[in-house]
Short mmCIF file of C-alpha atoms in Angstrom, two decimals:
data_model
loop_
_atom_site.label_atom_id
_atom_site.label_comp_id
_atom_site.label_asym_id
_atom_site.label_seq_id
_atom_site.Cartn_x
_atom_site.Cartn_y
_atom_site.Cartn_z
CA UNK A 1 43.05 3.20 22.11
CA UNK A 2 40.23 4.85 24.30
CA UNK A 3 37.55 3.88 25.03
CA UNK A 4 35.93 6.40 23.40
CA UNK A 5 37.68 5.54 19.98
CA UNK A 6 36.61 2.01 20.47
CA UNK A 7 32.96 1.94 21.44
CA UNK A 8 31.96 3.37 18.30
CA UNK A 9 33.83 0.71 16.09
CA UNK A 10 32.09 -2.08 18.45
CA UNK A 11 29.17 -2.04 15.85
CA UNK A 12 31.65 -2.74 12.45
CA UNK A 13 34.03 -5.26 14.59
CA UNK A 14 30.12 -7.23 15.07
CA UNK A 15 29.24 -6.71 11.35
CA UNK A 16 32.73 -8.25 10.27
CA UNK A 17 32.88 -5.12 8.45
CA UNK A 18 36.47 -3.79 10.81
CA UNK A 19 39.81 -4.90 9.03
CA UNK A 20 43.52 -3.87 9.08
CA UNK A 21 45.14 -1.64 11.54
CA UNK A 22 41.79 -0.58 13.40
CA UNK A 23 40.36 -4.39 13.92
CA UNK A 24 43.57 -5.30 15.74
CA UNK A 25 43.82 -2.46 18.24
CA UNK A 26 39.75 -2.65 18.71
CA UNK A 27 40.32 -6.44 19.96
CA UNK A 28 43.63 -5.04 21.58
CA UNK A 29 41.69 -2.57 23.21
CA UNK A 30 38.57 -5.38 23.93
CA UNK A 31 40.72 -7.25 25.84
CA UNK A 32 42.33 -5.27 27.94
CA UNK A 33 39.20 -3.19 29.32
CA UNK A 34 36.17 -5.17 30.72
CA UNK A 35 33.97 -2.20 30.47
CA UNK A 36 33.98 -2.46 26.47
CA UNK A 37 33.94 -6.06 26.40
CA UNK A 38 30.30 -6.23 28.41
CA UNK A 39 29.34 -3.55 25.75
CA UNK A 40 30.43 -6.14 22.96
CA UNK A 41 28.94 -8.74 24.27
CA UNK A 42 25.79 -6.46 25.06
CA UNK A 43 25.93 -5.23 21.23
CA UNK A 44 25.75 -8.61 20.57
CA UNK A 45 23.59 -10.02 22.41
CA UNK A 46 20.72 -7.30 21.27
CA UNK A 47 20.90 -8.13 17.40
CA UNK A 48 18.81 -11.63 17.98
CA UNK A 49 16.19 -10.14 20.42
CA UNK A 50 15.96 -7.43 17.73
CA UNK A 51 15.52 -10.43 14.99
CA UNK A 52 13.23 -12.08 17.42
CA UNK A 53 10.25 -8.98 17.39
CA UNK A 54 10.01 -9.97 13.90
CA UNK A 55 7.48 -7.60 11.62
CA UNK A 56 4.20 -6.02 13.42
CA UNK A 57 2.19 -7.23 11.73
CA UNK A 58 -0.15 -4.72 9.08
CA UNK A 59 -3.49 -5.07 10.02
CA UNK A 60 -6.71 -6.82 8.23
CA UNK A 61 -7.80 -5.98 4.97
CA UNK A 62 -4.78 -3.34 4.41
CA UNK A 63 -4.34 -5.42 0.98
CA UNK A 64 -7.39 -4.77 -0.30
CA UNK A 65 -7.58 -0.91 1.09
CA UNK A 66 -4.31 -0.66 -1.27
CA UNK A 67 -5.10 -2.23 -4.19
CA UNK A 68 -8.69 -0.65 -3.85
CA UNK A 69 -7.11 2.95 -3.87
CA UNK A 70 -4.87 2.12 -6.47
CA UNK A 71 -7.60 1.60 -8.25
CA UNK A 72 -9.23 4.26 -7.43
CA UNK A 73 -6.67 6.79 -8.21
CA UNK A 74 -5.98 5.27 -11.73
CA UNK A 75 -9.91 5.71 -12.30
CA UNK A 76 -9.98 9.51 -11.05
CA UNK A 77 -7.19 10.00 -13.48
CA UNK A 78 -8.84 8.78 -16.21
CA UNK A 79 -11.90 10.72 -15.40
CA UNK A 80 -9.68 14.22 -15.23
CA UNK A 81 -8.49 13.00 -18.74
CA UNK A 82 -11.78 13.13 -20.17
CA UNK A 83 -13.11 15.96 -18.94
CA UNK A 84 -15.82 18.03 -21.25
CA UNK A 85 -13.55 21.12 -22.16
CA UNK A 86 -15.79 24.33 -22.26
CA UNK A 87 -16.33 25.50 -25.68
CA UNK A 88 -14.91 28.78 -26.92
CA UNK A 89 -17.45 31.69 -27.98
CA UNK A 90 -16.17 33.65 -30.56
CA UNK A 91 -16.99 37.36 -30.68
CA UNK A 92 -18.49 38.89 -33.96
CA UNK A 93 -16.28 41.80 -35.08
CA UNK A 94 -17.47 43.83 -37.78
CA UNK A 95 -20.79 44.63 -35.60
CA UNK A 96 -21.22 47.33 -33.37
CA UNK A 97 -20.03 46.37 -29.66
CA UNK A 98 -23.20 45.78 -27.72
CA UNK A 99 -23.60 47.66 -24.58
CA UNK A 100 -22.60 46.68 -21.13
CA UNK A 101 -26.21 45.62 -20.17
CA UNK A 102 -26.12 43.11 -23.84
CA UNK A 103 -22.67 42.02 -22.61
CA UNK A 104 -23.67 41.45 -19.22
CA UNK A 105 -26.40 39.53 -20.41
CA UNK A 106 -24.61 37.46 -23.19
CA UNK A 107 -22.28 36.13 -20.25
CA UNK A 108 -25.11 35.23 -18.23
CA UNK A 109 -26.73 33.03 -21.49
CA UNK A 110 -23.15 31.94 -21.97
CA UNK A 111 -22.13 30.65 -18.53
CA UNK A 112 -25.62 28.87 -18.51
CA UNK A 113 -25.43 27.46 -21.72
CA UNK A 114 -21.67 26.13 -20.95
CA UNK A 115 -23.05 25.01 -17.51
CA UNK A 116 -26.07 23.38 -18.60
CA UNK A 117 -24.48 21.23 -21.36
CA UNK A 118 -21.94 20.29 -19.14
CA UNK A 119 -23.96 19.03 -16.41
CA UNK A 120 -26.00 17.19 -19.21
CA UNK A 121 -23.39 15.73 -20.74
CA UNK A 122 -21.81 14.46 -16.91
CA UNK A 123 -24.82 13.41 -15.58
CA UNK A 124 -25.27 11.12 -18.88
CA UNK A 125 -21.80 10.05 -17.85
CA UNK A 126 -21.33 9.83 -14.91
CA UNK A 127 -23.59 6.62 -14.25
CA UNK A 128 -21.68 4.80 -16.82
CA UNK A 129 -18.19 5.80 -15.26
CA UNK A 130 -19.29 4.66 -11.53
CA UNK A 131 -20.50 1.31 -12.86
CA UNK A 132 -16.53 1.44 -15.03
CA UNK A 133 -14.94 2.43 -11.50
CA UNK A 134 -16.54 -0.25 -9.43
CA UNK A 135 -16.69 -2.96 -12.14
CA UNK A 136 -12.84 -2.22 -12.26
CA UNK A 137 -12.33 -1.53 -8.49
CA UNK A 138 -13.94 -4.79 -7.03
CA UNK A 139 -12.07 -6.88 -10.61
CA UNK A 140 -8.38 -5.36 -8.84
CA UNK A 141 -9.98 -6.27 -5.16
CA UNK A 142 -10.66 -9.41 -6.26
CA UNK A 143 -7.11 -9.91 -7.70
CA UNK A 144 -5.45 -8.88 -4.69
CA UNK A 145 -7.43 -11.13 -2.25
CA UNK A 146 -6.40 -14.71 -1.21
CA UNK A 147 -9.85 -15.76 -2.01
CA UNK A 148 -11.50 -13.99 -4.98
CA UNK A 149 -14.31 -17.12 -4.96
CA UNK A 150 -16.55 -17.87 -2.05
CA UNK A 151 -18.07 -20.43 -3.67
CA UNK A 152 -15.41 -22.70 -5.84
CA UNK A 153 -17.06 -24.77 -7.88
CA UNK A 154 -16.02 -25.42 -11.66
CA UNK A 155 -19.55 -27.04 -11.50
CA UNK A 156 -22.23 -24.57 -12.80
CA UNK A 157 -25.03 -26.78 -11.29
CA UNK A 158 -23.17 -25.65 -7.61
CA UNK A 159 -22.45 -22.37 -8.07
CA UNK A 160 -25.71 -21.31 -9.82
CA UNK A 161 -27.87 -22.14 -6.72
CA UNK A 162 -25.59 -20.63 -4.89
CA UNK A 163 -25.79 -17.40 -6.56
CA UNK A 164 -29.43 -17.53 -6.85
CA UNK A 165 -29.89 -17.65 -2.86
CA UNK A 166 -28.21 -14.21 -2.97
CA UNK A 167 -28.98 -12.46 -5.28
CA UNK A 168 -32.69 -10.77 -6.82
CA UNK A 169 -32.16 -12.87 -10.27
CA UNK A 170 -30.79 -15.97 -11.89
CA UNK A 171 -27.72 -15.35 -13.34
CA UNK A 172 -26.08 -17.45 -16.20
CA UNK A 173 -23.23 -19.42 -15.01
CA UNK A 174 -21.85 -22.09 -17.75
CA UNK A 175 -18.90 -24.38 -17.43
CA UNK A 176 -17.00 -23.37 -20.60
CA UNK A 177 -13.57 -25.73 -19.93
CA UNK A 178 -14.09 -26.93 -23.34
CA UNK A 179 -14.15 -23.64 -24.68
CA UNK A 180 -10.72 -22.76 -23.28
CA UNK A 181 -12.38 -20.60 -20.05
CA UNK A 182 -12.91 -23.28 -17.23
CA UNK A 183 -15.39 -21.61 -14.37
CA UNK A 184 -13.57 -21.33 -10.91
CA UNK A 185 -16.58 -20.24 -9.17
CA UNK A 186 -18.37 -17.62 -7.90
CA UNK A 187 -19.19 -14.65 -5.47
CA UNK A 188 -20.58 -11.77 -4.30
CA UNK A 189 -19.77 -8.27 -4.75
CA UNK A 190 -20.98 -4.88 -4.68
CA UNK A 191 -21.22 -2.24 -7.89
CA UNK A 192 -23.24 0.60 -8.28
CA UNK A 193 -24.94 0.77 -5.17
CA UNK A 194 -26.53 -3.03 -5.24
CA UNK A 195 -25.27 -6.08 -4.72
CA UNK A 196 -24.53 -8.50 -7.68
CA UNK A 197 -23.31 -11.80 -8.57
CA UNK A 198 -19.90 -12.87 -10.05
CA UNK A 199 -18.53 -15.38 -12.15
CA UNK A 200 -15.28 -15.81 -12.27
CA UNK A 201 -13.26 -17.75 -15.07
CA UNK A 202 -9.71 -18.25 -15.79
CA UNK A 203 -8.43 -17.97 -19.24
CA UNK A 204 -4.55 -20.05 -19.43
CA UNK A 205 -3.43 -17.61 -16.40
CA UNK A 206 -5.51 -15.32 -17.17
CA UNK A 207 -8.78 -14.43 -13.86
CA UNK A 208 -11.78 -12.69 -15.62
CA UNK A 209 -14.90 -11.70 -13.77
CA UNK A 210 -17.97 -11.39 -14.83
CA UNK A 211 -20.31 -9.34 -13.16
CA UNK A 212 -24.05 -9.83 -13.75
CA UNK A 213 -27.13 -7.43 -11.96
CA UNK A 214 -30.63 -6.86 -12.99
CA UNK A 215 -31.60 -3.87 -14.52
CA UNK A 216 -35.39 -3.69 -15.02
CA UNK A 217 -36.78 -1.68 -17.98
CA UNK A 218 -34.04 -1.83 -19.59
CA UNK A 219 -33.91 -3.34 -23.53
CA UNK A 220 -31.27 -5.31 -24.93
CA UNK A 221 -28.06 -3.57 -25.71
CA UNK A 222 -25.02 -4.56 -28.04
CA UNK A 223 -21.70 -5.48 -26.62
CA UNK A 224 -19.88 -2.27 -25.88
CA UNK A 225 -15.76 -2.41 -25.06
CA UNK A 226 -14.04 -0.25 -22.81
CA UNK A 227 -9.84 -1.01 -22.13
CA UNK A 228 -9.27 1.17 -19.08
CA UNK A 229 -5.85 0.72 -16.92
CA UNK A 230 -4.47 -1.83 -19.42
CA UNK A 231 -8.09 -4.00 -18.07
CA UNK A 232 -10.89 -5.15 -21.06
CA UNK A 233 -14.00 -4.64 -19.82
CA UNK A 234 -17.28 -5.73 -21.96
CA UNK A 235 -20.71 -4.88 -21.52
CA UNK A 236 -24.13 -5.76 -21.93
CA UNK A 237 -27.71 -5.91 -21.51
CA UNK A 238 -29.54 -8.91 -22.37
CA UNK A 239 -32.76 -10.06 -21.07
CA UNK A 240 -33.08 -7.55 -18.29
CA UNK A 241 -29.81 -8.39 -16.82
CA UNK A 242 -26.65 -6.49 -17.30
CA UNK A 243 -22.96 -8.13 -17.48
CA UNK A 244 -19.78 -6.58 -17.15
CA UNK A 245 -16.41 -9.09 -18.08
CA UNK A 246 -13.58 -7.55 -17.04
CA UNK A 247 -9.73 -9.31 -17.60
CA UNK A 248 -6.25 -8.36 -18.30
CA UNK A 249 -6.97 -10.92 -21.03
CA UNK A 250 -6.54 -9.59 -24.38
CA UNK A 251 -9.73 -8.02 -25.84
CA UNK A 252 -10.68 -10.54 -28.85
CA UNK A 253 -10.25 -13.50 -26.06
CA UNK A 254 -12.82 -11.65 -23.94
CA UNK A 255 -15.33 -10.87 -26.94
CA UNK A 256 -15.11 -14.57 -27.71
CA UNK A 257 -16.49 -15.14 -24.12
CA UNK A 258 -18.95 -12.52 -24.49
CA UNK A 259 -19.83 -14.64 -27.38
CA UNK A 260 -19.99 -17.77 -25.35
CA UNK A 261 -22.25 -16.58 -22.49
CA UNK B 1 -4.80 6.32 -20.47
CA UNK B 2 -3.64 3.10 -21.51
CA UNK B 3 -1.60 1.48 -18.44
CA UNK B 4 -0.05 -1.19 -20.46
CA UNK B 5 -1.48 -4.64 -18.43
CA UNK B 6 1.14 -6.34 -17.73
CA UNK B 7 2.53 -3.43 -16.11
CA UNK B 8 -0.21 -3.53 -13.45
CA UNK B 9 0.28 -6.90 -13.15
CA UNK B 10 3.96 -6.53 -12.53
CA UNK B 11 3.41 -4.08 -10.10
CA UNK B 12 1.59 -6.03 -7.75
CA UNK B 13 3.95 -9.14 -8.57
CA UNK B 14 6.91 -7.00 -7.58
CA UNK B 15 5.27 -5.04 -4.40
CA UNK B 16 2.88 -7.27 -2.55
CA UNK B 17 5.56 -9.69 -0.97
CA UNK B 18 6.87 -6.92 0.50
CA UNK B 19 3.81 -5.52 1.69
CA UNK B 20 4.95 -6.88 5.66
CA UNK B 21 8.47 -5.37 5.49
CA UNK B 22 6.69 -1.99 4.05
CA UNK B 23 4.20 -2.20 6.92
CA UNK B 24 6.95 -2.77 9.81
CA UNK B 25 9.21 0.33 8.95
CA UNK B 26 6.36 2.45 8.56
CA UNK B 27 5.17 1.47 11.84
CA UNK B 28 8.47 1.84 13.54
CA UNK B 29 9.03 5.23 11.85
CA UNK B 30 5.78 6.49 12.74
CA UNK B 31 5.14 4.64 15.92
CA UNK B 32 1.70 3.75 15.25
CA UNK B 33 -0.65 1.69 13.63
CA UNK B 34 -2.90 3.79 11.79
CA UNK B 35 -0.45 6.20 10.87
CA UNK B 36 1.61 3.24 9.38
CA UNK B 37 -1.10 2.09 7.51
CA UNK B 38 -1.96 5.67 6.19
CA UNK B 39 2.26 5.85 5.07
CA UNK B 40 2.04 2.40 3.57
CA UNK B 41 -1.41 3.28 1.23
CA UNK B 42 0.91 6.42 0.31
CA UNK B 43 4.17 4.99 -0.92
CA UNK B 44 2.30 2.39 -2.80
CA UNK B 45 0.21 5.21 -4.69
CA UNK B 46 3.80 7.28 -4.95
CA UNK B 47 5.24 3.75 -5.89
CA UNK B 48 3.06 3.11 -8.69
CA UNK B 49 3.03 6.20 -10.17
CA UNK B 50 7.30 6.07 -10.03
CA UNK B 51 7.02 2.22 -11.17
CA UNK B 52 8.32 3.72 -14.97
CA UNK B 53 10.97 5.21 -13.19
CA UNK B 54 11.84 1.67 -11.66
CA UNK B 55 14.77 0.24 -13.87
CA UNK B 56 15.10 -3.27 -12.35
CA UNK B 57 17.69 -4.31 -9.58
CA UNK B 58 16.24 -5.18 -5.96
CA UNK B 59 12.75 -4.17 -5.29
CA UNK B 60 12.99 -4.27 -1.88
CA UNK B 61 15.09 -1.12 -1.30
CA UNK B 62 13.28 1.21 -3.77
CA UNK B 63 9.81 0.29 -2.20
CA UNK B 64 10.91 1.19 1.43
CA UNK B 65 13.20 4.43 0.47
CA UNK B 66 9.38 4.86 -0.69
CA UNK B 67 8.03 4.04 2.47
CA UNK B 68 10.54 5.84 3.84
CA UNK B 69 10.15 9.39 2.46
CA UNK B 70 6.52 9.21 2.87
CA UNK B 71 6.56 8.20 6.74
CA UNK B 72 9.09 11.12 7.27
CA UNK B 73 6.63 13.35 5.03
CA UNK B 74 3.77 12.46 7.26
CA UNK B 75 5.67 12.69 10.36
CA UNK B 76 6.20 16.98 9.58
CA UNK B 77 2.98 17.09 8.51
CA UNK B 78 1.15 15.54 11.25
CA UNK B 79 3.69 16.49 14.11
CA UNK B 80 3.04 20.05 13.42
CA UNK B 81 -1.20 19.57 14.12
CA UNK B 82 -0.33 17.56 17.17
CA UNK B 83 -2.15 14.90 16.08
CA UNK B 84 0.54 12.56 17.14
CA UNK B 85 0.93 11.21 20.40
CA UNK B 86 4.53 9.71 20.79
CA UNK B 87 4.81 6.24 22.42
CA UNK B 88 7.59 7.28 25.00
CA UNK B 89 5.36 10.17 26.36
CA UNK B 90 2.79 7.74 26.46
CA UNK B 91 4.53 5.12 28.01
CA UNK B 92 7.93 6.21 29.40
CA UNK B 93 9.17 8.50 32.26
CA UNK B 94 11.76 11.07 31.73
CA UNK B 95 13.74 8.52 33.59
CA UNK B 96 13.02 5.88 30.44
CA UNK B 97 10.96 4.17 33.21
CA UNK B 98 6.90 3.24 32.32
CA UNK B 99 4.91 6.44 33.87
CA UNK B 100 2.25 5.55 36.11
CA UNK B 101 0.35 9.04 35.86
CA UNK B 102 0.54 8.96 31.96
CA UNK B 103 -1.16 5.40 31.90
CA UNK B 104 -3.83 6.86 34.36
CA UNK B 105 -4.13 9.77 32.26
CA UNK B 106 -4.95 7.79 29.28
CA UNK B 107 -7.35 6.26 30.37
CA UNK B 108 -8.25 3.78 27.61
CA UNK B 109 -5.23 2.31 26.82
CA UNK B 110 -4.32 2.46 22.88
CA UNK B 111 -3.93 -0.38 20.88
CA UNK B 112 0.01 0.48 20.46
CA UNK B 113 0.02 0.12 24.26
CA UNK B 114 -2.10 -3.03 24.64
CA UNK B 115 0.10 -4.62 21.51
CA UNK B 116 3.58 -3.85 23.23
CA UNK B 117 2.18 -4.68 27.02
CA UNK B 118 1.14 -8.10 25.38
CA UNK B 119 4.42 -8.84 23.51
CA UNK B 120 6.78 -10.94 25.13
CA UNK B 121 9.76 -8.24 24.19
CA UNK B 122 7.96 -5.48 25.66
CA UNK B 123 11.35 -3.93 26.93
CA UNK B 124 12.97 -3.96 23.51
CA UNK B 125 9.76 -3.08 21.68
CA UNK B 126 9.88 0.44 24.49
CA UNK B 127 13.41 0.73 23.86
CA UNK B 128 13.84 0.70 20.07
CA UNK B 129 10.81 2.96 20.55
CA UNK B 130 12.64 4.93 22.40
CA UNK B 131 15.36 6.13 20.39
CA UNK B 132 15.48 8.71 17.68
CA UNK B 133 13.81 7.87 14.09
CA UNK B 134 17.07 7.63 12.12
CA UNK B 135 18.15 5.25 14.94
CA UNK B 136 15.07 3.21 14.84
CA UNK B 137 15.04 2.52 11.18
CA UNK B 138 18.64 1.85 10.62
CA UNK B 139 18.05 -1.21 13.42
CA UNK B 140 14.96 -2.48 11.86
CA UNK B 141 16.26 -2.46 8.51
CA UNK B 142 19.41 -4.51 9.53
CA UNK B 143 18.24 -6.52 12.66
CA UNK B 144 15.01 -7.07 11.34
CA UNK B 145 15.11 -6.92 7.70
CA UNK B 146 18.56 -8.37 7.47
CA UNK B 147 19.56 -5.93 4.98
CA UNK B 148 22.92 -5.40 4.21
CA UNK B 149 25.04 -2.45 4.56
CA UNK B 150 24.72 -1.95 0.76
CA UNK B 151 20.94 -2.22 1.01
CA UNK B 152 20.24 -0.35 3.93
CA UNK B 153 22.30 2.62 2.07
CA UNK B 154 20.16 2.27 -1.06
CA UNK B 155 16.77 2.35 1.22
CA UNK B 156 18.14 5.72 3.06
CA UNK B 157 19.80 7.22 0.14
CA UNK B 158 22.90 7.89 2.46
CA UNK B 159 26.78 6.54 1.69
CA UNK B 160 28.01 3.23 3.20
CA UNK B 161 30.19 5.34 5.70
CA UNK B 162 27.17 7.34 7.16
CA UNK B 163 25.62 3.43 7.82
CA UNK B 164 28.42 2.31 8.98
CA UNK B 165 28.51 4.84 11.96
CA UNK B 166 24.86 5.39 11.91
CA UNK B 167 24.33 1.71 12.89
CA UNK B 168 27.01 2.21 15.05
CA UNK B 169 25.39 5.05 17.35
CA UNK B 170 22.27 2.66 16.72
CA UNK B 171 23.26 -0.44 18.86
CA UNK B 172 25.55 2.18 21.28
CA UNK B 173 21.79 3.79 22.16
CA UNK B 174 19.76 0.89 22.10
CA UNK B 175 22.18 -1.04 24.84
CA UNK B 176 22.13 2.36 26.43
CA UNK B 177 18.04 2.18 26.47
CA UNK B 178 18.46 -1.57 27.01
CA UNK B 179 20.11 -1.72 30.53
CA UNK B 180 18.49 1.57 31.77
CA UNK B 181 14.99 -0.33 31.60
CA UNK B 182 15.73 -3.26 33.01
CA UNK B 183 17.86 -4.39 35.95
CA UNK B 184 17.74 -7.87 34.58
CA UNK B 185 19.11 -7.14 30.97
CA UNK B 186 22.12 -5.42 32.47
CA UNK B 187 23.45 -7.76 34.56
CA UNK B 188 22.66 -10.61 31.61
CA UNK B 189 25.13 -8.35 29.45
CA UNK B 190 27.61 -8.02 31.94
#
């Protein structure tokens, strides 16, 4: 064998991959030239130090920056989904066709019409639908992190005060163990432009946030539920303050702690 | 656009642990940091929107033939606007030896170059870096990953035979890069 048969079998004769016929003349071959014995034991001796980089390690936060675009792009689908589709205008037939200048100026009222009642019906939207996006967002964040809680507490008395340092309002925190949804704690977060407080609350295995912000002027609004991305999310208005629940919990389980708060 | 929830759940189950491994070929593909980060965000976006197509078996090898594709995608992509500067212009002669004129032409150093100065295996870290891409990963999937032959041709969609003698030219060109670099390592190996 030459050496330029053997080198390239050096790699399989390491791996314990070479058999038969071409294992025995390799080590044939190994023995009698020193040359491809130093590159054995070279090939060899390089597999550990590769082992020993180990992984570079991905850089801070890279978690959250994934799960936060995940989220993200699940959300922007949903918005394409739901998309106002333009209404069709049908064109009388039995009347006389109207001039250019009449058809020039019925696609003018048209394209305004379409226009306007599509920017009225998105701007009515979208408000709702960035409030959805972040509740659901910073909910997948906050199941990604190590640490959803900054403050973990199942003691509302701790986590209440703690809240109430940070944010512009009181919010209601209750320890509802005996209800079947012990409190883990709470934190901070950020939705719609403001920052707002969170409770979180574990249902059997089960993490469900609820976020809670002031809205001023605002009256009292029913429960309203939303199941985007497989996620419940409740909402609703009561006493000035707005709450969004969120959970992969079933949606009954989370009305019953809408119920409960 | 119901995602069913324990799918989303699953998803995360199944593709965080190997959110490292995912990380580490990128960067060796790519060569840097940002870039790998950018490839990683990708494949899990591209992985999540396969994950029906997913039918069981290993996770690990789907996710980085994943990873994979999408560091080779962005490599064309960004190659072409010259947005990438190679580590072995940036660090190594034509000679395979560190170039004092391109460290004094780069004046800040980047943080590729301050992360392999600072490593302790500098002179592997330059020489796997050294080597083609196909070369790279194949090593870092075995040596570092431990994958097996069977794995490593699920990961690279190639047969058993082209690892086999892939790997092969691997180790050839990494002792190759190995003993060119340093004096030391050479006479260790012989």
């Amino acid at each position: 064998m030459q050496c330029e048969q053997a080198q390239p079998l050096i790699g399989a004769l390491v791996d314990d991959v070479l058999a038969g016929q071409e294992r025995r003349t390799l080590l044939a071959h190994l023995r009698d030239c020193a040359r491809c014995a130093a590159l054995e034991a070279g090939i060899r001796a390089d597999a550990p130090k590769l082992a020993a980089l180990g992984r570079v390690a991905p850089p801070e936060g890279m978690h959250a920056r994934i799960g936060a675009r995940l989220a993200q792009a699940d959300t922007d689908e949903d918005f394409a989904w739901g998309d106002p589709v333009q209404p069709v205008v049908p064109v009388p037939r039995n009347r006389q066709p109207p001039g250019w200048l009449g058809l020039a100026a019925m696609l003018v009222l048209v394209c305004g019409l379409s226009s306007g009642a599509t920017w009225f019906v998105v701007a009515h939207q979208a408000r709702d639908a960035q409030v959805v996006h972040d509740v659901l967002a910073a909910h997948v964040r906050s199941l990604l992190q190590d640490a959803p809680i900054q403050v973990a507490s199942s003691d509302a008395h701790t986590v209440k005060p703690w809240l109430v340092g940070r944010v512009d309002f009181a919010p209601e925190v209750h320890d509802l163990s005996a209800e079947g949804f012990p409190l883990l704690g709470g934190r901070l977060d950020f939705v719609d432009g403001r920052r707002v407080a969170v409770m979180v609350y574990k249902r059997r295995l089960h993490t469900i946030n609820v976020f809670a912000w002031l809205t001023e002027g605002a009256g009292n609004s029913a429960p309203r539920l939303i199941v985007r991305n497989g996620y419940s999310l409740v909402t609703w208005t009561e006493a000035g303050v707005t709450h969004a629940a969120i959970s992969d919990l079933n949606s009954d389980e989370l009305l019953v702690l809408q119920k409960l708060l | 656009m119901g995602v069913p929830m324990d799918t989303r759940a699953q998803f995360a189950e199944l593709t965080t642990p190997h959110l490292a491994a995912a990380y580490n070929l990128a960067f060796w593909i790519t060569r840097s940091r940002a870039d790998a980060e950018d490839v990683v965000q990708d494949a899990y976006l591209r992985a999540w929107r396969g994950f029906g197509g997913f039918r069981g078996g290993p996770m690990l090898p789907w996710l980085l033939a994943i990873v994979r594709n999408a560091a080779y995608r962005w490599m064309s992509t960004h190659r072409h606007a010259g947005n990438v500067v190679s580590l072995d212009t940036l660090f190594l002669g034509d000679d395979g030896t560190p170039d004092p004129a391109m460290q004094i032409a780069a004046d800040a150093p980047t943080a590729e170059a301050a992360m392999i100065a600072a490593s302790e295996n500098a002179h592997v870290m330059r020489a796997l870096a050294s080597l083609p891409p196909v070369l790279r990963e194949i090593l870092v999937l075995r040596e570092i990953e431990g994958m097996s032959y069977h794995e490593i041709a699920l990961t690279t969609g190639s047969p058993a035979g082209t690892v086999m003698s892939r790997l092969s030219r691997a180790r050839l060109a990494l002792r190759r890069a190995l003993s060119g670099t340093t004096e030391k390592d050479s006479l260790h190996a012989v």
